[in-house]
Coordinates of C-alpha atoms in Angstrom, one line a residue:
X1 CA -20.4 18.3 -13.6
X2 CA -17.7 15.8 -14.8
X3 CA -19.3 12.7 -16.3
X4 CA -18.6 9.6 -14.3
X5 CA -16.4 6.8 -16.0
X6 CA -18.9 4.1 -15.3
X7 CA -22.6 4.0 -14.3
X8 CA -23.8 2.3 -11.1
X9 CA -25.5 -0.4 -13.2
X10 CA -22.4 -1.2 -15.2
X11 CA -20.4 -1.2 -12.1
X12 CA -22.5 -3.7 -10.3
X13 CA -22.3 -5.9 -13.4
X14 CA -18.6 -5.9 -13.4
X15 CA -18.6 -6.7 -9.5
X16 CA -20.8 -9.6 -10.3
X17 CA -18.5 -10.8 -13.0
X18 CA -15.5 -10.7 -10.5
X19 CA -17.6 -12.4 -7.8
X20 CA -18.4 -15.3 -10.1
X21 CA -14.7 -15.8 -10.8
X22 CA -13.6 -15.6 -7.1
X23 CA -16.3 -17.9 -6.1
X24 CA -14.4 -20.6 -8.1
X25 CA -10.8 -19.5 -7.4
X26 CA -10.7 -17.9 -4.0
X27 CA -9.8 -21.4 -2.3
X28 CA -6.3 -21.0 -3.7
X29 CA -5.9 -17.5 -2.3
X30 CA -7.2 -18.7 1.1
X31 CA -5.0 -21.6 1.4
X32 CA -2.3 -21.1 4.1
X33 CA 1.3 -21.4 2.9
X34 CA 2.4 -22.5 6.3
X35 CA 0.3 -25.6 6.0
X36 CA 1.5 -26.4 2.5
X37 CA 2.9 -29.7 3.3
X38 CA 1.1 -30.6 6.5
X39 CA -2.3 -30.3 4.6
X40 CA -1.0 -31.5 1.3
X41 CA -2.3 -28.2 -0.3
X42 CA -1.0 -28.8 -3.8
X43 CA -3.0 -32.2 -4.1
X44 CA -6.2 -30.6 -2.6
X45 CA -6.4 -27.6 -5.1
X46 CA -4.2 -28.4 -8.2
X47 CA -4.6 -31.4 -10.6
X48 CA -1.8 -30.5 -12.8
X49 CA 2.1 -30.6 -12.4
X50 CA 3.9 -27.6 -11.0
X51 CA 5.8 -27.5 -14.3
X52 CA 2.6 -27.1 -16.2
X53 CA 1.7 -24.0 -14.0
X54 CA 5.1 -22.6 -14.5
X55 CA 4.9 -23.2 -18.3
X56 CA 1.6 -21.3 -18.4
X57 CA 3.3 -18.4 -16.5
X58 CA 6.2 -18.5 -18.9
X59 CA 8.7 -19.3 -16.3
X60 CA 9.9 -22.7 -17.3
X61 CA 11.0 -21.8 -20.7
X62 CA 7.9 -22.8 -22.5
X63 CA 4.6 -20.7 -23.3
X64 CA 2.7 -23.0 -25.5
X65 CA -0.8 -24.2 -24.8
X66 CA -0.9 -27.3 -22.6
X67 CA -1.8 -30.8 -23.9
X68 CA -4.7 -31.1 -21.6
X69 CA -5.3 -34.9 -22.4
X70 CA -1.9 -35.7 -20.6
X71 CA -2.9 -33.7 -17.5
X72 CA -3.5 -35.5 -14.2
X73 CA -7.1 -36.3 -13.6
X74 CA -8.3 -35.3 -17.2
X75 CA -11.2 -36.9 -18.9
X76 CA -12.9 -35.8 -22.1
X77 CA -16.3 -35.0 -20.3
X78 CA -14.7 -32.8 -17.7
X79 CA -16.7 -29.7 -17.0
X80 CA -14.8 -26.7 -16.1
X81 CA -15.1 -23.1 -14.9
X82 CA -12.2 -20.8 -15.2
X83 CA -10.0 -23.8 -15.5
X84 CA -11.3 -25.6 -12.5
X85 CA -13.1 -28.9 -12.6
X86 CA -16.7 -28.3 -11.5
X87 CA -16.8 -31.7 -9.7
X88 CA -13.5 -31.6 -7.7
X89 CA -12.9 -27.8 -7.5
X90 CA -9.2 -28.5 -8.5
X91 CA -7.4 -26.6 -11.2
X92 CA -7.0 -28.6 -14.4
X93 CA -6.2 -25.9 -16.9
X94 CA -3.7 -23.3 -15.7
X95 CA -3.7 -21.3 -19.0
X96 CA -7.5 -20.9 -18.7
X97 CA -7.2 -19.6 -15.1
X98 CA -4.5 -17.1 -16.0
X99 CA -6.5 -15.8 -18.9
X100 CA -9.5 -15.5 -16.6
X101 CA -7.6 -13.8 -13.8
X102 CA -6.3 -11.2 -16.4
X103 CA -9.7 -10.5 -17.6
X104 CA -11.2 -9.9 -14.1
X105 CA -8.4 -7.6 -12.9
X106 CA -9.0 -3.8 -13.0
X107 CA -7.3 -3.3 -16.2
X108 CA -9.1 -6.2 -17.8
X109 CA -12.5 -4.9 -16.7
X110 CA -11.8 -1.5 -18.2
X111 CA -13.3 0.4 -15.1
X112 CA -10.5 2.7 -14.4
X113 CA -9.5 6.3 -15.5
X114 CA -5.9 7.0 -16.0
X115 CA -4.5 10.1 -13.9
X116 CA -4.0 12.2 -17.1
X117 CA -7.7 11.6 -18.0
X118 CA -8.7 12.7 -14.5
X119 CA -6.6 15.9 -14.6
X120 CA -7.9 16.8 -17.9
X121 CA -11.5 16.5 -16.8
X122 CA -10.8 18.5 -13.5
X123 CA -9.1 21.3 -15.1
X124 CA -11.7 23.8 -16.2
X125 CA -9.4 26.2 -18.3
X126 CA -6.3 25.5 -20.5
X127 CA -4.4 28.2 -18.5
X128 CA -4.6 25.8 -15.5
X129 CA -2.4 23.3 -17.1
X130 CA 0.8 22.9 -15.1
X131 CA -0.3 25.9 -12.9
X132 CA 1.8 25.9 -9.8
X133 CA 1.8 28.1 -6.7
X134 CA 3.7 28.3 -3.4
X135 CA 7.5 27.4 -3.3
X136 CA 9.0 25.5 -6.2
X137 CA 10.2 22.1 -4.8
X138 CA 11.9 19.2 -6.4
X139 CA 10.4 16.2 -4.3
X140 CA 12.9 13.6 -5.8
X141 CA 15.8 15.7 -4.2
X142 CA 14.6 15.1 -0.6
X143 CA 12.5 11.7 -0.8
X144 CA 13.4 8.4 -2.3
X145 CA 12.1 7.5 -5.8
X146 CA 9.0 5.7 -4.5
X147 CA 7.9 8.3 -2.1
X148 CA 8.5 11.2 -4.5
X149 CA 6.6 9.5 -7.3
X150 CA 3.6 9.1 -5.0
X151 CA 3.6 12.5 -3.4
X152 CA 4.2 14.3 -6.6
X153 CA 1.5 12.4 -8.6
X154 CA -1.1 12.6 -5.7
X155 CA -0.4 16.2 -4.8
X156 CA -1.3 17.4 -8.4
X157 CA -4.6 15.7 -8.3
X158 CA -5.5 17.0 -4.8
X159 CA -4.6 20.6 -5.9
X160 CA -6.8 20.2 -9.1
X161 CA -9.7 18.9 -6.8
X162 CA -9.1 21.9 -4.4
X163 CA -9.2 24.3 -7.3
X164 CA -12.3 22.6 -8.8
X165 CA -14.1 23.0 -5.6
X166 CA -12.8 26.4 -4.9
X167 CA -11.3 25.6 -1.4
X168 CA -7.9 26.0 0.3
X169 CA -8.1 23.5 3.0
X170 CA -7.1 19.8 2.9
X171 CA -7.4 17.2 5.5
X172 CA -4.8 14.5 5.2
X173 CA -6.1 11.4 7.1
X174 CA -3.3 9.0 8.2
X175 CA -0.8 11.6 7.4
X176 CA 2.1 9.7 9.0
X177 CA 5.3 11.4 8.5
X178 CA 3.8 14.3 6.7
X179 CA 5.5 14.1 3.2
X180 CA 2.2 14.5 1.3
X181 CA 1.0 17.3 3.8
X182 CA 4.3 19.3 3.6
X183 CA 4.4 19.1 -0.2
X184 CA 0.8 20.3 -0.6
X185 CA 1.5 23.1 1.8
X186 CA 4.7 24.2 0.4
X187 CA 4.3 23.5 -3.3
X188 CA 0.6 24.2 -3.8
X189 CA 0.0 26.8 -1.2
X190 CA -2.8 24.9 0.6
X191 CA -3.7 24.9 4.2
X192 CA -3.3 21.2 5.3
X193 CA -4.4 19.5 8.5
X194 CA -2.6 16.1 8.8
X195 CA -4.3 13.8 11.2
X196 CA -2.4 10.6 12.4
X197 CA -3.1 8.4 15.4
X198 CA 0.7 8.1 16.3
X199 CA 2.0 11.0 18.4
X200 CA 5.5 10.0 17.1
X201 CA 4.5 10.4 13.6
X202 CA 2.8 13.8 14.4
X203 CA 5.8 15.2 16.2
X204 CA 8.2 13.9 13.4
X205 CA 5.9 15.4 10.7
X206 CA 5.9 18.8 12.5
X207 CA 9.6 18.9 12.8
X208 CA 10.1 17.6 9.3
X209 CA 7.9 20.4 7.9
X210 CA 9.8 22.9 10.0
X211 CA 13.1 21.8 8.5
X212 CA 11.5 21.6 5.0
X213 CA 10.6 25.2 5.2
X214 CA 14.2 26.2 5.9
X215 CA 15.4 23.8 3.3
X216 CA 13.1 25.2 0.6
X217 CA 14.1 28.8 1.2
X218 CA 17.8 28.3 1.3
X219 CA 17.8 25.7 -1.3
X220 CA 16.3 27.9 -3.9
X221 CA 19.0 30.5 -3.2
X222 CA 21.6 27.8 -3.4
X223 CA 20.4 26.5 -6.7
X224 CA 20.3 30.0 -8.2
X225 CA 23.9 30.6 -7.0
X226 CA 25.0 27.3 -8.4
X227 CA 23.2 28.1 -11.9
X228 CA 20.5 25.5 -11.2
X229 CA 22.9 22.6 -10.1
X230 CA 21.7 21.0 -6.8
X231 CA 24.1 19.9 -4.1
X232 CA 24.7 16.4 -5.1
X233 CA 26.2 15.4 -1.9
X234 CA 23.1 16.7 0.0
X235 CA 20.8 14.9 -2.4
X236 CA 22.7 11.7 -1.9
X237 CA 22.6 11.8 1.8
X238 CA 18.8 12.5 1.9
X239 CA 18.0 9.8 -0.5
X240 CA 20.3 7.3 1.4
X241 CA 18.3 8.1 4.6
X242 CA 15.0 7.8 2.9
X243 CA 15.9 4.4 1.2
X244 CA 16.8 3.0 4.5
X245 CA 13.5 4.2 6.0
X246 CA 11.6 2.7 3.1
X247 CA 13.3 -0.5 3.3
X248 CA 12.3 -0.8 6.9
X249 CA 8.7 0.0 5.9
X250 CA 8.7 -2.7 3.2
X251 CA 9.8 -5.3 5.7
X252 CA 6.8 -4.3 8.0
X253 CA 9.2 -4.3 10.9
X254 CA 8.1 -2.2 14.0
X255 CA 11.0 -0.3 15.2
X256 CA 11.8 3.0 16.7
X257 CA 11.7 5.5 13.8
X258 CA 13.8 8.2 15.6
X259 CA 17.3 7.3 14.4
X260 CA 16.3 7.4 10.8
X261 CA 14.1 10.4 11.4
X262 CA 17.0 12.3 12.9
X263 CA 19.3 11.2 10.1
X264 CA 16.8 12.5 7.5
X265 CA 16.2 15.8 9.2
X266 CA 20.1 16.4 9.7
X267 CA 20.9 15.6 6.2
X268 CA 18.2 17.9 4.9
X269 CA 20.0 21.0 6.3
X270 CA 23.4 19.7 6.6
X271 CA 25.2 21.5 3.8
X272 CA 22.8 23.6 1.9
X273 CA 21.7 25.6 4.9
X274 CA 25.4 26.1 5.8
X275 CA 26.0 27.5 2.3
X276 CA 23.6 30.4 2.8
X277 CA 24.6 31.1 6.5
X278 CA 26.5 34.1 7.5
X279 CA 28.6 34.1 10.7
X280 CA 26.9 36.1 13.4
X281 CA 30.2 37.9 14.3
X282 CA 30.5 39.2 10.9
X283 CA 27.2 41.1 10.9
X284 CA 26.7 44.8 11.4
X285 CA 24.6 46.1 14.1
X286 CA 22.2 47.4 11.6
X287 CA 21.9 44.0 10.0
X288 CA 21.4 42.3 13.3
X289 CA 18.5 44.7 14.0
X290 CA 17.0 44.2 10.7
X291 CA 17.0 40.4 10.9
X292 CA 15.5 40.6 14.5
X293 CA 12.6 42.6 13.1
X294 CA 12.0 40.3 10.3
X295 CA 11.9 37.3 12.7
X296 CA 9.4 39.1 15.1
X297 CA 7.3 39.8 12.0
X298 CA 7.3 36.3 10.8
X299 CA 6.3 35.0 14.3
X300 CA 3.5 37.5 14.4
X301 CA 2.3 36.5 11.0
X302 CA 2.5 32.9 12.0
X303 CA 0.3 33.5 15.1
X304 CA -2.3 35.3 13.0
X305 CA -2.3 32.8 10.1
X306 CA -1.1 35.5 7.7
X307 CA 1.5 33.3 6.2
X308 CA -1.0 31.7 3.8
X309 CA -0.3 28.0 3.5
X310 CA 0.3 26.0 6.7
X311 CA 0.7 22.5 7.6
X312 CA -0.8 21.6 11.1
X313 CA -0.2 18.1 12.2
X314 CA -2.7 16.7 14.7
X315 CA -2.8 13.5 16.7
X316 CA -6.2 11.7 16.9
X317 CA -7.8 8.3 16.2
X318 CA -10.5 9.0 13.5
X319 CA -13.4 7.1 12.4
X320 CA -16.4 7.9 10.2
X321 CA -18.2 9.3 13.4
X322 CA -15.3 11.6 14.2
X323 CA -16.4 15.4 14.5
X324 CA -13.8 17.2 12.5
X325 CA -14.8 20.6 14.0
X326 CA -13.8 19.2 17.4
X327 CA -10.4 18.7 16.1
X328 CA -10.1 21.7 13.7
X329 CA -11.7 24.8 15.1
X330 CA -10.9 26.8 12.0
X331 CA -12.4 24.1 9.6
X332 CA -13.9 25.2 6.3
X333 CA -14.9 23.4 3.3
X334 CA -12.0 21.0 2.4
X335 CA -10.7 18.1 0.5
X336 CA -10.3 14.9 2.2
X337 CA -7.2 12.9 1.2
X338 CA -5.4 9.7 2.3
X339 CA -2.2 8.3 1.0
X340 CA -1.9 4.5 1.7
X341 CA -4.4 4.7 4.5
X342 CA -4.2 1.3 6.4
X343 CA -7.0 -1.3 6.7
X344 CA -10.3 0.1 8.0
X345 CA -9.1 3.7 7.8
X346 CA -9.6 3.9 3.9
X347 CA -13.3 2.7 4.2
X348 CA -13.9 5.1 7.2
X349 CA -12.6 7.9 5.1
X350 CA -15.3 7.3 2.5
X351 CA -18.1 7.1 5.1
X352 CA -16.7 10.4 6.6
X353 CA -16.8 12.1 3.2
X354 CA -20.5 11.0 2.6
X355 CA -21.5 12.1 6.0
X356 CA -19.7 15.5 6.3
X357 CA -21.2 18.4 4.3
X358 CA -17.9 20.3 4.7
X359 CA -15.9 17.7 2.7
X360 CA -16.4 18.4 -0.9
X361 CA -14.0 16.0 -2.6
X362 CA -12.1 12.9 -1.5
X363 CA -8.9 11.2 -3.0
X364 CA -8.2 8.1 -1.1
X365 CA -5.4 5.5 -1.8
X366 CA -5.7 2.4 0.6
X367 CA -3.4 -0.4 1.6
X368 CA -2.9 -3.3 4.1
X369 CA -6.1 -5.2 3.0
X370 CA -5.1 -7.9 5.4
X371 CA -6.0 -5.5 8.3
X372 CA -9.6 -4.9 6.9
X373 CA -12.5 -6.1 9.1
X374 CA -15.1 -8.2 7.2
X375 CA -18.7 -8.2 8.3
X376 CA -19.5 -11.8 7.0
X377 CA -16.3 -13.7 7.5
X378 CA -17.4 -16.9 9.0
X379 CA -14.5 -17.4 11.5
X380 CA -14.1 -13.7 12.6
X381 CA -13.9 -13.1 16.3
X382 CA -13.1 -9.5 16.2
X383 CA -15.4 -6.6 15.4
X384 CA -14.1 -3.2 14.3
X385 CA -14.8 -0.2 16.4
X386 CA -17.9 1.0 14.5
X387 CA -18.7 -0.4 11.2
X388 CA -16.9 -3.1 9.3
X389 CA -14.3 -2.2 6.5
X390 CA -15.7 -4.6 4.0
X391 CA -18.1 -4.7 2.2
X392 CA -19.1 -1.2 2.0
X393 CA -21.7 -1.4 -0.7
X394 CA -25.2 -2.6 -0.4
X395 CA -24.7 -4.6 -3.5
X396 CA -22.0 -6.8 -1.9
X397 CA -23.7 -6.7 1.5
X398 CA -26.8 -8.2 0.0
X399 CA -24.7 -11.1 -1.2
X400 CA -23.1 -11.6 2.3
X401 CA -19.9 -11.7 0.5
X402 CA -16.5 -12.1 2.3
X403 CA -12.8 -12.7 0.9
X404 CA -11.2 -14.3 4.1
X405 CA -8.0 -13.1 5.8
X406 CA -5.7 -15.2 3.7
X407 CA -7.2 -14.0 0.4
X408 CA -6.9 -10.4 1.7
X409 CA -3.2 -11.0 2.4
X410 CA -2.9 -12.3 -1.0
X411 CA -4.4 -9.1 -2.3
X412 CA -1.5 -7.2 -0.9
X413 CA 0.9 -9.0 -3.3
X414 CA 2.4 -7.1 -6.2
X415 CA 1.9 -9.0 -9.6
X416 CA 3.9 -6.4 -11.5
X417 CA 6.9 -6.5 -9.3
X418 CA 6.9 -10.3 -9.2
X419 CA 6.7 -10.4 -13.0
X420 CA 10.0 -8.8 -13.1
X421 CA 11.6 -10.9 -10.5
X422 CA 10.9 -9.1 -7.3
X423 CA 8.5 -9.3 -4.4
X424 CA 8.5 -12.9 -3.0
X425 CA 11.1 -14.8 -1.1
X426 CA 10.2 -18.4 -2.1
X427 CA 12.9 -19.9 0.0
X428 CA 11.5 -18.2 3.1
X429 CA 8.1 -19.6 2.3
X430 CA 9.5 -23.2 1.7
X431 CA 11.5 -23.1 4.9
X432 CA 8.4 -22.0 6.9
X433 CA 6.3 -24.8 5.4
X434 CA 8.9 -27.5 6.3
X435 CA 9.3 -26.0 9.7
X436 CA 5.6 -26.6 10.3
X437 CA 6.1 -30.2 9.6
X438 CA 8.8 -30.4 12.2
X439 CA 6.5 -28.6 14.7
X440 CA 3.7 -31.1 14.0
X441 CA 6.1 -34.2 14.1
X442 CA 8.1 -33.3 17.2
X443 CA 6.2 -30.6 19.2
X444 CA 2.5 -31.4 18.7
X445 CA 1.8 -28.0 17.2
X446 CA -0.8 -28.1 14.5
X447 CA -2.1 -24.5 14.3
X448 CA -0.6 -22.2 11.6
X449 CA -0.9 -19.1 13.8
X450 CA 2.5 -19.6 15.4
X451 CA 4.6 -16.8 14.1
X452 CA 8.4 -16.9 13.9
X453 CA 8.9 -13.4 12.6
X454 CA 11.7 -12.4 10.4
X455 CA 14.0 -15.3 11.3
X456 CA 14.9 -16.2 7.7
X457 CA 16.7 -12.9 7.1
X458 CA 19.1 -13.8 9.9
X459 CA 19.5 -17.6 9.2
X460 CA 22.7 -18.8 7.6
X461 CA 21.2 -22.2 6.6
X462 CA 18.0 -24.2 6.9
X463 CA 19.4 -25.8 10.1
X464 CA 20.1 -22.4 11.6
X465 CA 16.7 -21.2 10.6
X466 CA 14.9 -24.1 12.3
X467 CA 17.0 -23.5 15.6
X468 CA 16.4 -19.8 15.7
X469 CA 12.6 -20.3 15.0
X470 CA 12.2 -23.0 17.8
X471 CA 14.0 -20.7 20.3
X472 CA 11.7 -17.9 19.1
X473 CA 8.7 -20.1 19.9
X474 CA 10.4 -21.1 23.3
X475 CA 10.7 -24.7 22.2
X476 CA 13.5 -27.1 23.1
X477 CA 15.6 -27.1 19.9
X478 CA 18.1 -29.8 21.5
X479 CA 15.6 -32.6 20.8
X480 CA 16.6 -32.5 17.2
X481 CA 20.2 -33.0 15.8
X482 CA 21.5 -31.1 12.8
X483 CA 21.1 -34.3 10.6
X484 CA 17.6 -34.7 11.8
X485 CA 16.7 -31.1 10.7
X486 CA 18.5 -31.5 7.3
X487 CA 16.7 -34.6 6.5
X488 CA 13.3 -32.8 6.6
X489 CA 14.9 -30.2 4.3
X490 CA 16.2 -32.8 1.8
X491 CA 12.9 -35.0 1.8
X492 CA 10.9 -31.8 0.8
X493 CA 13.3 -30.2 -1.5
X494 CA 11.9 -32.2 -4.7
X495 CA 8.6 -30.5 -3.8
X496 CA 10.0 -27.0 -3.8
X497 CA 8.5 -26.3 -7.3
X498 CA 5.0 -27.0 -6.0
X499 CA 5.3 -24.2 -3.4
X500 CA 6.7 -21.8 -6.0
X501 CA 4.1 -22.6 -8.7
X502 CA 1.2 -22.4 -6.1
X503 CA 2.3 -18.9 -4.5
X504 CA 2.5 -17.6 -8.1
X505 CA -1.1 -18.7 -8.6
X506 CA -1.9 -16.7 -5.6
X507 CA 0.0 -13.7 -7.1
X508 CA -2.1 -13.9 -10.3
X509 CA -5.3 -13.7 -8.2
X510 CA -4.1 -10.7 -6.1
X511 CA -5.3 -8.0 -8.7
X512 CA -8.7 -9.7 -8.8
X513 CA -9.2 -9.5 -5.0
X514 CA -7.9 -6.0 -4.7
X515 CA -10.1 -5.1 -7.6
X516 CA -13.2 -6.4 -5.9
X517 CA -12.3 -4.5 -2.6
X518 CA -11.9 -1.2 -4.6
X519 CA -15.0 -1.8 -6.8
X520 CA -17.0 -2.2 -3.6
X521 CA -15.8 1.2 -2.3
X522 CA -16.6 2.9 -5.6
X523 CA -20.1 1.1 -5.7
X524 CA -20.6 2.5 -2.0
X525 CA -20.1 6.1 -3.3
X526 CA -22.3 5.7 -6.4
X527 CA -25.0 4.2 -4.3
X528 CA -25.1 7.4 -2.1
X529 CA -25.7 9.9 -5.0
X530 CA -25.6 8.9 -8.5
X531 CA -25.5 12.6 -9.5
X532 CA -22.1 13.2 -8.0
X533 CA -18.8 12.2 -9.7
X534 CA -16.7 9.2 -8.6
X535 CA -14.2 7.2 -10.2
X536 CA -11.4 4.6 -9.7
X537 CA -8.1 6.1 -11.0
X538 CA -4.7 4.6 -11.5
X539 CA -2.4 7.3 -9.8
X540 CA 0.9 5.6 -9.6
X541 CA 3.2 3.4 -11.6
X542 CA 2.6 -0.1 -10.1
X543 CA 6.1 -1.1 -10.3
X544 CA 7.1 1.9 -8.1
X545 CA 4.0 1.8 -5.9
X546 CA 2.0 -1.5 -6.1
X547 CA -1.0 0.0 -4.3
X548 CA -1.5 2.5 -7.2
X549 CA -5.3 2.9 -7.4
X550 CA -7.3 5.9 -5.9
X551 CA -11.0 6.4 -5.3
X552 CA -11.6 9.9 -6.3
X553 CA -15.0 11.7 -5.8
X554 CA -16.6 15.2 -5.8
X555 CA -19.9 16.2 -4.4
X556 CA -22.5 18.2 -6.6

């Protein structure tokens, strides 16, 4: 059996450390940016200037330690925890908080395995290194860079898990459009059942897989004929289609996927398939008969399952109580996988893994922490169908711990991307916060739940933004002149650095909140059976894929 990277006792100790840190700092993550000016958020939670925070982050051209005696609200007898005053619960030492946040993130806690360490542990023999079966595919030639990185990295781990367990079946929960499932089937010769709650996704995955099979066969012939050179025009078209699709996903817009889907599928076979095609009129009678026999044989093999690896998309809403054998009649021992399973689906996968004897291994990468249901959240009005998504472990449940929705949303922020200048539209946050002041002053609206959608992307100016937002909220925008609206912008513009600094503080806390959620899931698995293997593994490059950590486990 592979030794676990951390014991249950050590894991609980690390969880307690993160809990102590978040007990002090979580108020910042739970503050609502929409209410930033109406609730004077900066003054409530921070006792230093925004310049001091930006300096500590190295974003103001100065990285030196602060002169604390010159900070607002400082006195020599001040008692602090992680940079926060124990009496006022306000931030008084930004450098201290940033150092503490780094120490309480997953890399700082030292609880994760690398992907290479995991693969080395899973592979039983040196001959297995780099072993591949099935059809040779180059995923970056028919997926965008992000998707290719995720699929290729995770597929190799899943293949090693399947070999370690001696199984040929994989169940891909939340399979979406079938990228991972298709790659596992075609590249690693595995029988994959992809389960997704969306019939649109299932149909799209089935059609894409069919096209991929054609693509893979003809593409290999084309590459050999071209002495290994791919069709660059085809590659460009496929990547362009996928990049447009990825851009839509990143903006979290709900739209009909069919146009992009069709573009992707048509691009996939556009020129390469034409290259290997012979006109039917030029075929001899003998050649026509031979091809007809081959097609009939392939269809017969497909009906009897004699083709080996198969990807079977299924439409179903799954929970921990789902009976897999009712969905999959030919189910055998299998590996359970999920690539960026949303909200409660990730913890449901882990409960399913524990409960089902036929599931011998699991590899789960979650996302959308804002959609997790929390058992102990004070203001929660909704209960998940079945068990709550957080916390899973008895250790955190005994503490009745909860994060809060805004903190879970903060956990979705990508520190690594923000550090290189990507990830947050500060002007959009500033516009929304000032809009909330206008709603309070002129429309009697005080609740932050009012949503205006992605108005900022279409607005040409702040005045245009406000008018579009008011119309979206079915409010009369004629009550305010352009001058009235612009005055609100100009009055709050000097405080723009506050909203920038505050949201960057939220970003620094994101890895700690995400870390606690993932450590809770790992703790849950270790509480079930300390003799089995379970670990937290960094599978992806966080710059390419911010939700980069996987829960990996094997049963005895």
